Amino acid sequence: MSRIAAFSLMALIWGLTWLPMKVASEAIPPIFLASVRFLLAAACFYLVALAQGLGLRAGPFGRIVAASLLVNTGCHGLLFWGVARAPTGLSAIVNLSLLPIFLMVIGALYGQERITMRRMGAIGLGILGLVLLFSGRTGVSQDGIMAASGLAAVVVATASYAWGSVVSRPLTLSMSPLVLAFWQSLIGGIALVPISLVVEGYDPAYVRALTDGRVILGLSVLVLGGSLVAFSIYLSLVRDWGAFRAGLYSFVSPVIAVAVGVIFADEPFGIAEAVGMATMLAATALSLTEPRRVPAQA
């Protein structure tokens, strides 16, 4: 499969995961769902690695743990919690539009990127877009408060994912993407278990609900599509293309997610959401289209 075809498949799959995630969260608590998703994904990565004869020896284990806690535990714990409370289309726009901006800011703190006036302008546009997206969801009604808190959780989740991506970037050059995905899924999934117990409590009904059709469908899409296929492709593209070019899926996946949410879940989409989406995507485009500086040869 060519890199362009792989990129297209990844963007399609990640655009389709938002609604199944929300539907599954109606049957079981979202953080519990996230932990099950990653533990199942780790098992799948393990079997595939064995079938391909890959060793599971890890690289710098401290860095792998840090990346796993940020990318899988921190990000997806908050993300699943947020999507369960906010419209999937808007959640996707917030997550995927802010991701490249956070990657640049956090990368600059690690000395991997530069903060320029162009990029600062992109950050300003992103904040403006967020205000527009929140404006129609922060009324005094419980639904408005719940949606606003869900979108806020998605913002924090995106920052966590970006931080973890910056931390894990060197690992993509020294490890097989499949092996790295195994360790991140395993560590991230295990760490989500105690968080789920503290936040959501324990109820045997949660385990029984794993046989619910909504949960089976959601986990099938999230594990087989979102993790096994799309995340493996993403790590490979980060290695071959670099994180920012691989992150261009954020231009494609929101369109798919919004269309699915509006068509199949009757989610609202008005002027404020449209302007906010356009503003945030413009911020992403502004930050990603800056000419790259070619480093001087030593």
Coordinates of N, CA and C in Angstrom, one line a residue, residues 177-281:
P177 N 7.1 0.4 14.6 CA 5.8 1.0 15.0 C 4.9 0.0 15.6
L178 N 4.9 -1.2 15.2 CA 4.0 -2.2 15.8 C 4.3 -2.5 17.2
V179 N 5.6 -2.7 17.5 CA 6.0 -2.9 18.9 C 5.8 -1.7 19.8
L180 N 6.0 -0.5 19.3 CA 5.8 0.7 20.0 C 4.3 0.8 20.3
A181 N 3.4 0.5 19.3 CA 2.0 0.5 19.5 C 1.6 -0.5 20.6
F182 N 2.2 -1.7 20.6 CA 1.9 -2.7 21.6 C 2.2 -2.2 23.0
W183 N 3.3 -1.6 23.2 CA 3.7 -1.2 24.6 C 2.8 0.0 25.0
Q184 N 2.6 1.0 24.1 CA 1.8 2.1 24.5 C 0.3 1.7 24.8
S185 N -0.2 0.7 24.0 CA -1.6 0.3 24.3 C -1.6 -0.5 25.6
L186 N -0.6 -1.3 25.9 CA -0.6 -2.1 27.1 C -0.5 -1.3 28.4
I187 N 0.5 -0.4 28.4 CA 0.8 0.5 29.5 C -0.4 1.4 29.7
G188 N -0.8 2.1 28.6 CA -1.9 3.0 28.7 C -3.2 2.4 29.2
G189 N -3.5 1.2 28.7 CA -4.7 0.5 29.1 C -4.7 0.1 30.6
I190 N -3.6 -0.4 31.0 CA -3.4 -0.8 32.5 C -3.6 0.4 33.4
A191 N -3.0 1.5 33.0 CA -3.1 2.7 33.8 C -4.5 3.3 33.9
L192 N -5.3 3.0 32.9 CA -6.7 3.5 32.9 C -7.6 2.7 33.8
V193 N -7.2 1.5 34.2 CA -8.1 0.7 35.0 C -8.3 1.3 36.4
P194 N -7.2 1.7 37.2 CA -7.5 2.3 38.5 C -8.2 3.7 38.3
I195 N -7.9 4.4 37.2 CA -8.7 5.7 37.1 C -10.1 5.4 36.9
S196 N -10.5 4.4 36.1 CA -11.9 4.1 35.9 C -12.5 3.7 37.3
L197 N -11.8 2.9 38.1 CA -12.4 2.4 39.4 C -12.6 3.6 40.3
V198 N -11.7 4.6 40.3 CA -11.9 5.8 41.2 C -13.0 6.7 40.7
V199 N -13.0 7.0 39.4 CA -13.9 7.9 38.8 C -15.3 7.3 38.6
E200 N -15.4 6.1 38.1 CA -16.6 5.5 37.7 C -17.1 4.4 38.7
G201 N -16.2 3.9 39.6 CA -16.6 2.9 40.5 C -16.6 1.5 39.8
Y202 N -16.9 0.5 40.6 CA -17.0 -0.9 40.1 C -18.4 -1.4 40.2
D203 N -18.8 -2.0 39.1 CA -20.2 -2.6 39.0 C -20.1 -3.8 38.1
P204 N -20.5 -5.0 38.5 CA -20.4 -6.1 37.6 C -21.2 -5.9 36.3
A205 N -22.2 -5.0 36.4 CA -23.0 -4.7 35.2 C -22.1 -4.2 34.1
Y206 N -21.0 -3.5 34.4 CA -20.1 -3.0 33.4 C -19.5 -4.1 32.6
V207 N -19.1 -5.2 33.2 CA -18.5 -6.3 32.5 C -19.6 -7.0 31.7
R208 N -20.8 -7.2 32.3 CA -21.8 -7.8 31.5 C -22.2 -7.0 30.3
A209 N -22.1 -5.7 30.4 CA -22.4 -4.8 29.3 C -21.5 -4.9 28.1
L210 N -20.3 -5.6 28.3 CA -19.4 -5.8 27.2 C -20.0 -6.6 26.1
T211 N -21.1 -7.4 26.4 CA -21.8 -8.2 25.4 C -22.9 -7.4 24.7
D212 N -23.1 -6.1 25.1 CA -24.1 -5.3 24.5 C -23.7 -5.0 23.0
G213 N -24.6 -5.1 22.1 CA -24.3 -4.9 20.7 C -23.7 -3.5 20.4
R214 N -24.0 -2.5 21.1 CA -23.4 -1.2 20.9 C -21.9 -1.2 21.3
V215 N -21.6 -1.9 22.4 CA -20.3 -2.0 22.9 C -19.4 -2.9 21.9
I216 N -20.0 -4.0 21.5 CA -19.3 -4.8 20.6 C -18.9 -4.1 19.3
L217 N -19.9 -3.3 18.7 CA -19.7 -2.6 17.5 C -18.6 -1.5 17.8
G218 N -18.8 -0.8 18.9 CA -17.8 0.3 19.2 C -16.4 -0.2 19.4
L219 N -16.2 -1.3 20.1 CA -14.9 -1.9 20.4 C -14.3 -2.4 19.1
S220 N -15.2 -3.0 18.2 CA -14.7 -3.5 17.0 C -14.1 -2.4 16.1
V221 N -14.8 -1.3 16.0 CA -14.3 -0.2 15.2 C -13.1 0.4 15.9
L222 N -13.1 0.6 17.2 CA -12.0 1.3 17.9 C -10.7 0.4 17.9
V223 N -10.9 -0.9 18.2 CA -9.7 -1.8 18.3 C -9.2 -2.1 16.9
L224 N -10.0 -2.7 16.1 CA -9.5 -3.2 14.8 C -9.2 -2.1 13.9
G225 N -10.1 -1.0 13.8 CA -9.9 0.1 12.9 C -9.0 1.1 13.5
G226 N -9.4 1.7 14.7 CA -8.7 2.9 15.2 C -7.3 2.6 15.7
S227 N -7.2 1.4 16.4 CA -5.9 1.0 16.9 C -5.0 0.2 16.0
L228 N -5.5 -1.0 15.6 CA -4.7 -2.0 14.9 C -4.3 -1.4 13.5
V229 N -5.2 -0.8 12.8 CA -4.9 -0.3 11.5 C -4.5 1.2 11.5
A230 N -5.3 2.1 12.0 CA -5.0 3.5 11.9 C -3.8 3.9 12.7
F231 N -3.7 3.5 14.0 CA -2.6 3.9 14.8 C -1.3 3.4 14.3
S232 N -1.3 2.1 13.8 CA -0.1 1.6 13.2 C 0.4 2.4 12.0
I233 N -0.6 2.8 11.1 CA -0.3 3.6 10.0 C 0.3 4.9 10.4
Y234 N -0.3 5.5 11.4 CA 0.1 6.8 11.9 C 1.6 6.8 12.4
L235 N 1.9 5.8 13.2 CA 3.3 5.7 13.7 C 4.3 5.5 12.5
S236 N 3.9 4.7 11.5 CA 4.7 4.5 10.3 C 4.9 5.8 9.6
L237 N 3.8 6.6 9.4 CA 3.9 7.9 8.7 C 4.7 8.9 9.5
V238 N 4.6 8.9 10.9 CA 5.4 9.8 11.7 C 6.9 9.5 11.4
R239 N 7.2 8.2 11.3 CA 8.6 7.8 11.1 C 9.1 8.2 9.7
D240 N 8.2 8.0 8.7 CA 8.6 8.2 7.3 C 8.4 9.7 6.8
W241 N 7.3 10.3 7.3 CA 7.0 11.7 6.9 C 7.4 12.7 7.9
G242 N 7.3 12.4 9.2 CA 7.4 13.4 10.2 C 6.0 13.6 10.8
A243 N 5.9 14.1 12.0 CA 4.7 14.2 12.7 C 3.7 15.2 12.1
F244 N 4.2 16.3 11.6 CA 3.3 17.3 11.1 C 2.6 16.9 9.8
R245 N 3.4 16.3 8.9 CA 2.8 15.8 7.6 C 1.8 14.7 7.9
A246 N 2.2 13.8 8.8 CA 1.3 12.7 9.2 C 0.0 13.3 9.8
G247 N 0.2 14.4 10.5 CA -1.0 15.0 11.2 C -1.9 15.7 10.3
L248 N -1.7 15.8 9.0 CA -2.6 16.4 8.1 C -3.9 15.7 8.0
Y249 N -4.0 14.5 8.6 CA -5.3 13.8 8.6 C -6.4 14.7 9.3
S250 N -5.9 15.7 10.1 CA -6.8 16.5 10.8 C -7.6 17.4 9.9
F251 N -7.2 17.5 8.6 CA -8.0 18.2 7.6 C -9.2 17.4 7.1
V252 N -9.0 16.1 7.1 CA -10.0 15.1 6.5 C -10.9 14.5 7.5
S253 N -10.4 14.0 8.6 CA -11.2 13.3 9.6 C -12.4 14.1 10.2
P254 N -12.2 15.4 10.5 CA -13.3 16.2 11.0 C -14.5 16.2 10.1
V255 N -14.3 16.3 8.8 CA -15.4 16.4 7.8 C -16.2 15.1 7.9
I256 N -15.5 14.0 8.0 CA -16.1 12.7 8.0 C -16.9 12.6 9.3
A257 N -16.3 13.0 10.5 CA -16.9 12.9 11.8 C -18.2 13.7 11.9
V258 N -18.1 14.9 11.3 CA -19.3 15.8 11.4 C -20.4 15.3 10.5
A259 N -20.1 14.8 9.3 CA -21.1 14.2 8.5 C -21.8 13.1 9.1
V260 N -21.0 12.2 9.7 CA -21.6 11.0 10.4 C -22.5 11.4 11.6
G261 N -22.0 12.4 12.4 CA -22.8 12.9 13.5 C -24.1 13.5 13.1
V262 N -24.1 14.3 12.1 CA -25.3 15.0 11.6 C -26.3 14.1 11.0
I263 N -25.8 13.2 10.1 CA -26.6 12.3 9.4 C -27.2 11.2 10.3
F264 N -26.4 10.6 11.1 CA -26.9 9.4 11.8 C -27.3 9.7 13.3
A265 N -26.8 10.8 13.9 CA -27.2 11.0 15.3 C -28.0 12.3 15.4
D266 N -28.3 13.0 14.3 CA -29.2 14.2 14.4 C -28.5 15.2 15.3
E267 N -27.2 15.4 15.2 CA -26.5 16.3 16.0 C -26.7 17.8 15.5
P268 N -26.7 18.8 16.3 CA -26.9 20.1 15.9 C -25.7 20.7 15.1
F269 N -26.0 21.5 14.1 CA -24.9 22.2 13.4 C -25.4 23.5 12.9
G270 N -25.1 24.6 13.6 CA -25.6 25.9 13.2 C -24.5 26.8 12.8
I271 N -24.8 28.1 12.7 CA -23.9 29.1 12.2 C -22.7 29.2 13.1
A272 N -22.8 29.2 14.5 CA -21.7 29.3 15.4 C -20.7 28.2 15.2
E273 N -21.3 26.9 15.1 CA -20.5 25.8 14.9 C -19.7 25.8 13.5
A274 N -20.4 26.3 12.5 CA -19.8 26.4 11.2 C -18.7 27.4 11.1
V275 N -18.9 28.6 11.8 CA -17.8 29.6 11.8 C -16.7 29.1 12.7
G276 N -17.0 28.5 13.8 CA -16.0 28.0 14.7 C -15.1 26.9 14.0
M277 N -15.8 26.0 13.2 CA -15.1 25.0 12.5 C -14.1 25.6 11.5
A278 N -14.7 26.5 10.7 CA -13.9 27.2 9.7 C -12.7 27.9 10.3
T279 N -12.9 28.6 11.4 CA -11.8 29.3 12.0 C -10.7 28.4 12.5
M280 N -11.1 27.3 13.2 CA -10.1 26.4 13.7 C -9.4 25.7 12.6
L281 N -10.1 25.3 11.5 CA -9.4 24.7 10.4 C -8.4 25.7 9.7

